[in-house]
């Protein structure tokens, strides 16, 4: 009977799964535009790389204001998830048009003749390094195009295209420098998720992600003054939250799934992700079923985690 119940739950939530295709996200932060292409687009799973682009947009807006730059600044980032595509960095002026979408299809789009751009294709986003590139591009905008060279960019195993881009050595000379301005804006807290009903929050500060949950009811309806339980990580792969039950499932850098609901005894590892599970980010049921969390990753099996017993059962 139990397995039939689990099968019913699985069918009810089977619409969580979506195709393995990139997620494209475009946002505006004042005069800063961001364009982001992810390695996956799976239902409610949110990668740390996607959140870093949001952080970069907000902090770059701050840098632009402090440097008195008012024209458009475009930050483009594509996640490089295999070695068939080359790394790439382009710092340029007089072109705030999107370029990466064309590059990965083997085309170069025409420049729009205005603004600045910081374009990166790489495996991981380093927030402070890209902020240094933003600062350098704004300060040196009149001569930034002089540092571009003609390079061959391979966007898959068989195809390549000639692109004006920056050398790795040039980029490294910028990112290795210390920047007082970048250090100052990095101290700013960036709220990334806030569920006022459940009092769950995710924010970033000092190059660290902080998952926060309030566990003490408000006596005076002053919800913002709650003391939050926190789970801090330098980085993670992706997280999924439950908007009805108020908890997070976090995929950490060690290929583990962590359950966090603000209660210390409930916080801990659900399972270590195996080779098969590593392909697809997990999804979770929207609510807990009598202290159990249902985890889905594909159409062949799923997991049931018992919060009280701290055990995980695989259902095939």
mmCIF file of C-alpha atoms in Angstrom:
data_model
loop_
_atom_site.group_PDB
_atom_site.id
_atom_site.type_symbol
_atom_site.label_atom_id
_atom_site.label_comp_id
_atom_site.label_asym_id
_atom_site.label_seq_id
_atom_site.Cartn_x
_atom_site.Cartn_y
_atom_site.Cartn_z
ATOM 1 C CA UNK A 1 0.000 0.000 0.000
ATOM 2 C CA UNK A 2 2.843 2.327 0.855
ATOM 3 C CA UNK A 3 4.445 1.883 -2.559
ATOM 4 C CA UNK A 4 1.110 2.596 -4.247
ATOM 5 C CA UNK A 5 0.874 5.843 -2.260
ATOM 6 C CA UNK A 6 4.386 6.801 -3.311
ATOM 7 C CA UNK A 7 3.562 6.002 -6.939
ATOM 8 C CA UNK A 8 0.489 8.242 -6.740
ATOM 9 C CA UNK A 9 2.599 11.063 -5.317
ATOM 10 C CA UNK A 10 5.120 10.548 -8.075
ATOM 11 C CA UNK A 11 2.439 10.810 -10.764
ATOM 12 C CA UNK A 12 0.937 13.909 -9.156
ATOM 13 C CA UNK A 13 4.281 15.678 -9.242
ATOM 14 C CA UNK A 14 5.571 14.296 -12.546
ATOM 15 C CA UNK A 15 5.001 17.692 -14.142
ATOM 16 C CA UNK A 16 8.019 18.953 -12.209
ATOM 17 C CA UNK A 17 10.359 17.622 -14.861
ATOM 18 C CA UNK A 18 11.368 19.610 -17.884
ATOM 19 C CA UNK A 19 13.731 19.082 -20.787
ATOM 20 C CA UNK A 20 17.477 19.297 -20.365
ATOM 21 C CA UNK A 21 17.913 22.636 -22.094
ATOM 22 C CA UNK A 22 19.652 25.876 -21.105
ATOM 23 C CA UNK A 23 17.925 28.543 -19.068
ATOM 24 C CA UNK A 24 18.220 32.026 -20.565
ATOM 25 C CA UNK A 25 17.742 34.925 -18.167
ATOM 26 C CA UNK A 26 17.792 38.640 -19.047
ATOM 27 C CA UNK A 27 17.508 41.321 -16.329
ATOM 28 C CA UNK A 28 18.023 45.071 -15.879
ATOM 29 C CA UNK A 29 19.592 46.794 -12.869
ATOM 30 C CA UNK A 30 19.492 50.516 -13.567
ATOM 31 C CA UNK A 31 21.823 51.076 -16.508
ATOM 32 C CA UNK A 32 23.258 47.543 -16.167
ATOM 33 C CA UNK A 33 21.840 44.730 -18.312
ATOM 34 C CA UNK A 34 22.631 41.070 -17.653
ATOM 35 C CA UNK A 35 22.314 38.133 -20.024
ATOM 36 C CA UNK A 36 22.811 34.628 -18.620
ATOM 37 C CA UNK A 37 22.727 31.171 -20.225
ATOM 38 C CA UNK A 38 22.787 28.231 -17.795
ATOM 39 C CA UNK A 39 23.797 24.598 -18.176
ATOM 40 C CA UNK A 40 20.288 23.330 -17.328
ATOM 41 C CA UNK A 41 16.682 24.443 -16.965
ATOM 42 C CA UNK A 42 14.922 22.113 -14.566
ATOM 43 C CA UNK A 43 11.661 23.202 -13.031
ATOM 44 C CA UNK A 44 12.228 24.880 -9.644
ATOM 45 C CA UNK A 45 15.947 24.099 -9.273
ATOM 46 C CA UNK A 46 18.009 27.298 -9.081
ATOM 47 C CA UNK A 47 21.788 27.178 -9.557
ATOM 48 C CA UNK A 48 24.218 29.364 -7.655
ATOM 49 C CA UNK A 49 25.563 30.579 -11.016
ATOM 50 C CA UNK A 50 22.162 32.026 -11.906
ATOM 51 C CA UNK A 51 22.048 33.859 -8.577
ATOM 52 C CA UNK A 52 25.589 35.178 -9.038
ATOM 53 C CA UNK A 53 24.470 36.965 -12.209
ATOM 54 C CA UNK A 54 21.784 38.726 -10.183
ATOM 55 C CA UNK A 55 24.432 39.649 -7.594
ATOM 56 C CA UNK A 56 26.739 40.922 -10.335
ATOM 57 C CA UNK A 57 23.961 43.046 -11.824
ATOM 58 C CA UNK A 58 23.184 44.781 -8.538
ATOM 59 C CA UNK A 59 26.801 45.295 -7.482
ATOM 60 C CA UNK A 60 27.853 46.460 -10.961
ATOM 61 C CA UNK A 61 25.082 49.056 -10.828
ATOM 62 C CA UNK A 62 26.639 50.273 -7.570
ATOM 63 C CA UNK A 63 30.117 50.406 -9.153
ATOM 64 C CA UNK A 64 28.791 52.310 -12.197
ATOM 65 C CA UNK A 65 27.144 54.918 -9.929
ATOM 66 C CA UNK A 66 30.317 55.384 -7.863
ATOM 67 C CA UNK A 67 32.375 55.850 -11.033
ATOM 68 C CA UNK A 68 29.818 58.219 -12.555
ATOM 69 C CA UNK A 69 29.107 55.960 -15.530
ATOM 70 C CA UNK A 70 25.550 56.433 -16.813
ATOM 71 C CA UNK A 71 25.507 54.719 -20.223
ATOM 72 C CA UNK A 72 24.523 51.068 -20.749
ATOM 73 C CA UNK A 73 26.758 48.323 -19.348
ATOM 74 C CA UNK A 74 26.033 44.769 -20.522
ATOM 75 C CA UNK A 75 27.262 41.711 -18.594
ATOM 76 C CA UNK A 76 26.939 38.507 -20.595
ATOM 77 C CA UNK A 77 27.746 35.112 -19.144
ATOM 78 C CA UNK A 78 27.409 31.624 -20.588
ATOM 79 C CA UNK A 79 28.153 28.588 -18.456
ATOM 80 C CA UNK A 80 30.769 26.377 -20.116
ATOM 81 C CA UNK A 81 29.851 22.866 -19.003
ATOM 82 C CA UNK A 82 32.123 20.835 -21.298
ATOM 83 C CA UNK A 83 35.576 21.156 -22.862
ATOM 84 C CA UNK A 84 34.238 21.261 -26.420
ATOM 85 C CA UNK A 85 33.596 24.974 -25.997
ATOM 86 C CA UNK A 86 36.505 27.351 -25.377
ATOM 87 C CA UNK A 87 36.723 29.809 -22.506
ATOM 88 C CA UNK A 88 36.280 33.377 -23.657
ATOM 89 C CA UNK A 89 36.517 36.918 -22.270
ATOM 90 C CA UNK A 90 35.627 40.122 -24.113
ATOM 91 C CA UNK A 91 35.850 43.609 -22.589
ATOM 92 C CA UNK A 92 34.718 46.192 -25.112
ATOM 93 C CA UNK A 93 33.242 49.629 -25.666
ATOM 94 C CA UNK A 94 30.797 50.981 -28.253
ATOM 95 C CA UNK A 95 28.865 47.716 -28.295
ATOM 96 C CA UNK A 96 26.300 46.859 -25.628
ATOM 97 C CA UNK A 97 24.488 44.572 -28.073
ATOM 98 C CA UNK A 98 24.153 40.867 -27.169
ATOM 99 C CA UNK A 99 27.034 38.893 -28.671
ATOM 100 C CA UNK A 100 27.297 35.503 -26.946
ATOM 101 C CA UNK A 101 24.031 34.125 -28.474
ATOM 102 C CA UNK A 102 25.518 34.740 -31.899
ATOM 103 C CA UNK A 103 28.960 33.378 -31.058
ATOM 104 C CA UNK A 104 27.686 29.975 -29.945
ATOM 105 C CA UNK A 105 25.778 29.704 -33.217
ATOM 106 C CA UNK A 106 28.787 30.726 -35.263
ATOM 107 C CA UNK A 107 27.656 34.272 -36.059
ATOM 108 C CA UNK A 108 28.773 37.746 -35.020
ATOM 109 C CA UNK A 109 25.968 40.235 -34.491
ATOM 110 C CA UNK A 110 26.359 43.818 -35.643
ATOM 111 C CA UNK A 111 27.477 46.329 -33.007
ATOM 112 C CA UNK A 112 24.982 48.918 -31.770
ATOM 113 C CA UNK A 113 27.760 51.505 -31.437
ATOM 114 C CA UNK A 114 27.206 52.486 -27.796
ATOM 115 C CA UNK A 115 27.802 51.424 -24.197
ATOM 116 C CA UNK A 116 30.180 48.888 -22.649
ATOM 117 C CA UNK A 117 30.184 45.102 -22.382
ATOM 118 C CA UNK A 118 31.814 42.452 -20.223
ATOM 119 C CA UNK A 119 31.307 39.053 -21.872
ATOM 120 C CA UNK A 120 32.446 35.784 -20.295
ATOM 121 C CA UNK A 121 32.176 32.095 -21.204
ATOM 122 C CA UNK A 122 33.518 29.931 -18.361
ATOM 123 C CA UNK A 123 32.617 27.098 -16.000
ATOM 124 C CA UNK A 124 32.191 29.045 -12.753
ATOM 125 C CA UNK A 125 31.384 32.648 -11.895
ATOM 126 C CA UNK A 126 33.801 34.375 -9.545
ATOM 127 C CA UNK A 127 31.902 37.461 -8.381
ATOM 128 C CA UNK A 128 34.827 39.599 -7.225
ATOM 129 C CA UNK A 129 36.879 38.829 -10.362
ATOM 130 C CA UNK A 130 34.091 39.874 -12.735
ATOM 131 C CA UNK A 131 33.465 43.013 -10.653
ATOM 132 C CA UNK A 132 37.142 43.881 -11.155
ATOM 133 C CA UNK A 133 36.626 43.463 -14.916
ATOM 134 C CA UNK A 134 33.565 45.734 -14.708
ATOM 135 C CA UNK A 135 35.523 48.390 -12.807
ATOM 136 C CA UNK A 136 38.483 48.191 -15.208
ATOM 137 C CA UNK A 137 36.235 48.401 -18.294
ATOM 138 C CA UNK A 138 34.420 51.495 -17.002
ATOM 139 C CA UNK A 139 37.616 53.312 -15.950
ATOM 140 C CA UNK A 140 39.450 52.438 -19.186
ATOM 141 C CA UNK A 141 36.459 52.642 -21.521
ATOM 142 C CA UNK A 142 38.131 55.058 -23.990
ATOM 143 C CA UNK A 143 40.958 52.645 -24.797
ATOM 144 C CA UNK A 144 39.501 49.255 -23.781
ATOM 145 C CA UNK A 145 39.096 48.079 -27.397
ATOM 146 C CA UNK A 146 42.862 48.360 -27.921
ATOM 147 C CA UNK A 147 43.334 45.214 -25.826
ATOM 148 C CA UNK A 148 41.232 43.015 -28.122
ATOM 149 C CA UNK A 149 42.964 40.483 -30.365
ATOM 150 C CA UNK A 150 41.759 38.201 -33.115
ATOM 151 C CA UNK A 151 41.374 34.708 -31.590
ATOM 152 C CA UNK A 152 39.856 31.459 -32.830
ATOM 153 C CA UNK A 153 36.866 30.489 -30.667
ATOM 154 C CA UNK A 154 35.670 26.862 -30.838
ATOM 155 C CA UNK A 155 32.034 26.585 -29.852
ATOM 156 C CA UNK A 156 31.773 22.810 -30.342
ATOM 157 C CA UNK A 157 33.956 19.895 -31.456
ATOM 158 C CA UNK A 158 33.800 20.681 -35.156
ATOM 159 C CA UNK A 159 33.157 24.409 -35.515
ATOM 160 C CA UNK A 160 35.071 27.576 -34.703
ATOM 161 C CA UNK A 161 34.879 31.269 -35.500
ATOM 162 C CA UNK A 162 37.314 34.211 -35.443
ATOM 163 C CA UNK A 163 36.460 36.628 -32.624
ATOM 164 C CA UNK A 164 37.978 39.826 -31.251
ATOM 165 C CA UNK A 165 38.590 38.915 -27.617
ATOM 166 C CA UNK A 166 40.992 39.391 -24.697
ATOM 167 C CA UNK A 167 43.841 37.050 -23.897
ATOM 168 C CA UNK A 168 43.775 35.007 -20.711
ATOM 169 C CA UNK A 169 46.974 36.739 -19.585
ATOM 170 C CA UNK A 170 45.393 40.182 -19.947
ATOM 171 C CA UNK A 171 42.293 39.143 -17.953
ATOM 172 C CA UNK A 172 44.481 37.623 -15.227
ATOM 173 C CA UNK A 173 46.460 40.850 -14.792
ATOM 174 C CA UNK A 174 43.164 42.593 -13.938
ATOM 175 C CA UNK A 175 41.628 39.955 -11.679
ATOM 176 C CA UNK A 176 44.815 39.491 -9.636
ATOM 177 C CA UNK A 177 44.883 43.135 -8.612
ATOM 178 C CA UNK A 178 43.346 44.326 -5.366
ATOM 179 C CA UNK A 179 40.455 46.762 -5.664
ATOM 180 C CA UNK A 180 39.242 48.849 -2.754
ATOM 181 C CA UNK A 181 36.043 49.692 -4.628
ATOM 182 C CA UNK A 182 35.232 46.029 -5.287
ATOM 183 C CA UNK A 183 35.959 45.159 -1.652
ATOM 184 C CA UNK A 184 33.527 47.871 -0.543
ATOM 185 C CA UNK A 185 30.626 46.790 -2.764
ATOM 186 C CA UNK A 186 31.250 43.116 -1.921
ATOM 187 C CA UNK A 187 30.348 43.980 1.674
ATOM 188 C CA UNK A 188 26.806 44.791 0.564
ATOM 189 C CA UNK A 189 24.085 42.240 1.401
ATOM 190 C CA UNK A 190 22.005 41.135 -1.618
ATOM 191 C CA UNK A 191 18.593 39.563 -0.936
ATOM 192 C CA UNK A 192 17.941 36.823 -3.504
ATOM 193 C CA UNK A 193 14.785 35.189 -2.154
ATOM 194 C CA UNK A 194 12.262 36.332 0.451
ATOM 195 C CA UNK A 195 9.098 34.397 1.271
ATOM 196 C CA UNK A 196 7.342 36.681 3.773
ATOM 197 C CA UNK A 197 4.551 34.161 4.450
ATOM 198 C CA UNK A 198 6.913 31.386 5.559
ATOM 199 C CA UNK A 199 9.720 33.729 6.647
ATOM 200 C CA UNK A 200 12.339 32.015 4.513
ATOM 201 C CA UNK A 201 15.117 34.028 2.944
ATOM 202 C CA UNK A 202 18.243 33.592 0.875
ATOM 203 C CA UNK A 203 20.815 36.364 0.707
ATOM 204 C CA UNK A 204 24.459 36.865 -0.219
ATOM 205 C CA UNK A 205 27.137 38.817 1.609
ATOM 206 C CA UNK A 206 30.943 38.753 1.733
ATOM 207 C CA UNK A 207 31.097 36.115 -1.010
ATOM 208 C CA UNK A 208 28.862 33.733 0.941
ATOM 209 C CA UNK A 209 25.310 32.443 0.472
ATOM 210 C CA UNK A 210 23.099 32.463 3.571
ATOM 211 C CA UNK A 211 19.871 30.457 3.766
ATOM 212 C CA UNK A 212 17.691 31.885 6.537
ATOM 213 C CA UNK A 213 14.494 30.645 8.176
ATOM 214 C CA UNK A 214 12.523 32.136 11.096
ATOM 215 C CA UNK A 215 11.302 29.562 13.596
ATOM 216 C CA UNK A 216 9.910 31.900 16.305
ATOM 217 C CA UNK A 217 6.389 33.315 15.795
ATOM 218 C CA UNK A 218 6.058 37.086 15.789
ATOM 219 C CA UNK A 219 4.241 38.555 18.778
ATOM 220 C CA UNK A 220 3.979 42.095 17.394
ATOM 221 C CA UNK A 221 3.721 41.406 13.623
ATOM 222 C CA UNK A 222 7.171 42.941 13.189
ATOM 223 C CA UNK A 223 8.268 40.170 10.865
ATOM 224 C CA UNK A 224 11.504 41.844 9.795
ATOM 225 C CA UNK A 225 12.899 41.795 13.357
ATOM 226 C CA UNK A 226 12.885 37.981 13.667
ATOM 227 C CA UNK A 227 16.052 36.158 14.641
ATOM 228 C CA UNK A 228 16.822 33.850 11.745
ATOM 229 C CA UNK A 229 18.342 30.378 11.821
ATOM 230 C CA UNK A 230 20.994 30.294 9.130
ATOM 231 C CA UNK A 231 22.776 27.785 6.933
ATOM 232 C CA UNK A 232 25.851 29.293 5.265
ATOM 233 C CA UNK A 233 27.783 28.017 2.262
ATOM 234 C CA UNK A 234 30.540 29.553 0.140
ATOM 235 C CA UNK A 235 29.015 28.008 -2.954
ATOM 236 C CA UNK A 236 26.603 25.279 -4.015
ATOM 237 C CA UNK A 237 25.374 23.652 -7.218
ATOM 238 C CA UNK A 238 21.643 24.342 -6.932
ATOM 239 C CA UNK A 239 18.832 24.551 -4.405
ATOM 240 C CA UNK A 240 15.114 23.814 -4.399
ATOM 241 C CA UNK A 241 12.759 25.386 -1.865
ATOM 242 C CA UNK A 242 9.296 24.290 -0.772
ATOM 243 C CA UNK A 243 7.005 27.339 -0.913
ATOM 244 C CA UNK A 244 4.314 25.597 1.156
ATOM 245 C CA UNK A 245 6.372 23.970 3.917
ATOM 246 C CA UNK A 246 9.279 26.368 4.383
ATOM 247 C CA UNK A 247 12.417 24.325 3.860
ATOM 248 C CA UNK A 248 15.332 24.092 1.428
ATOM 249 C CA UNK A 249 17.046 21.170 -0.244
ATOM 250 C CA UNK A 250 20.584 22.252 -1.159
ATOM 251 C CA UNK A 251 22.958 20.435 -3.499
ATOM 252 C CA UNK A 252 26.385 21.301 -2.141
ATOM 253 C CA UNK A 253 29.825 21.247 -3.730
ATOM 254 C CA UNK A 254 30.507 17.755 -2.329
ATOM 255 C CA UNK A 255 27.645 16.193 -4.323
ATOM 256 C CA UNK A 256 25.365 15.859 -1.306
ATOM 257 C CA UNK A 257 21.749 16.906 -0.809
ATOM 258 C CA UNK A 258 21.248 18.868 2.425
ATOM 259 C CA UNK A 259 17.862 19.397 4.129
ATOM 260 C CA UNK A 260 17.492 22.708 6.016
ATOM 261 C CA UNK A 261 14.309 23.952 7.707
ATOM 262 C CA UNK A 262 15.716 26.150 10.494
ATOM 263 C CA UNK A 263 15.605 23.403 13.118
ATOM 264 C CA UNK A 264 19.089 22.193 14.035
ATOM 265 C CA UNK A 265 18.152 18.557 14.625
ATOM 266 C CA UNK A 266 16.388 18.425 11.238
ATOM 267 C CA UNK A 267 19.307 19.848 9.279
ATOM 268 C CA UNK A 268 21.532 17.297 7.627
ATOM 269 C CA UNK A 269 22.417 15.244 4.596
ATOM 270 C CA UNK A 270 19.587 13.505 2.727
ATOM 271 C CA UNK A 271 21.828 11.511 0.401
ATOM 272 C CA UNK A 272 25.071 11.542 -1.516
ATOM 273 C CA UNK A 273 24.401 12.048 -5.200
ATOM 274 C CA UNK A 274 25.485 9.110 -7.355
ATOM 275 C CA UNK A 275 26.630 9.068 -10.977
ATOM 276 C CA UNK A 276 23.094 8.586 -12.350
ATOM 277 C CA UNK A 277 21.607 11.273 -10.116
ATOM 278 C CA UNK A 278 24.346 13.754 -11.011
ATOM 279 C CA UNK A 279 22.904 14.241 -14.510
ATOM 280 C CA UNK A 280 19.642 15.851 -13.412
ATOM 281 C CA UNK A 281 18.951 18.320 -10.602
ATOM 282 C CA UNK A 282 16.425 17.066 -8.081
ATOM 283 C CA UNK A 283 12.916 18.419 -7.588
ATOM 284 C CA UNK A 284 10.924 18.170 -4.365
ATOM 285 C CA UNK A 285 7.258 17.837 -3.519
ATOM 286 C CA UNK A 286 5.591 21.155 -2.721
ATOM 287 C CA UNK A 287 4.706 20.006 0.791
ATOM 288 C CA UNK A 288 5.957 17.510 3.336
ATOM 289 C CA UNK A 289 3.917 14.342 3.842
ATOM 290 C CA UNK A 290 3.864 13.496 7.564
ATOM 291 C CA UNK A 291 7.524 14.385 8.079
ATOM 292 C CA UNK A 292 8.657 12.973 4.735
ATOM 293 C CA UNK A 293 10.196 14.823 1.802
ATOM 294 C CA UNK A 294 9.697 13.416 -1.687
ATOM 295 C CA UNK A 295 12.663 13.916 -4.028
ATOM 296 C CA UNK A 296 12.356 13.411 -7.790
ATOM 297 C CA UNK A 297 15.171 13.278 -10.307
ATOM 298 C CA UNK A 298 13.876 11.323 -13.313
ATOM 299 C CA UNK A 299 11.056 9.066 -14.453
ATOM 300 C CA UNK A 300 12.578 5.801 -13.212
ATOM 301 C CA UNK A 301 12.898 6.239 -9.454
ATOM 302 C CA UNK A 302 12.555 8.744 -6.625
ATOM 303 C CA UNK A 303 13.519 9.104 -2.963
ATOM 304 C CA UNK A 304 11.565 9.479 0.270
ATOM 305 C CA UNK A 305 13.459 11.171 3.105
ATOM 306 C CA UNK A 306 12.171 10.731 6.675
ATOM 307 C CA UNK A 307 13.055 13.892 8.617
ATOM 308 C CA UNK A 308 12.635 12.299 12.054
ATOM 309 C CA UNK A 309 14.480 9.057 11.345
ATOM 310 C CA UNK A 310 17.005 10.730 9.016
ATOM 311 C CA UNK A 311 16.740 7.852 6.569
ATOM 312 C CA UNK A 312 16.290 7.882 2.798
ATOM 313 C CA UNK A 313 14.342 5.217 0.922
ATOM 314 C CA UNK A 314 14.792 4.744 -2.820
ATOM 315 C CA UNK A 315 11.559 3.843 -4.666
ATOM 316 C CA UNK A 316 11.910 2.215 -8.092
#
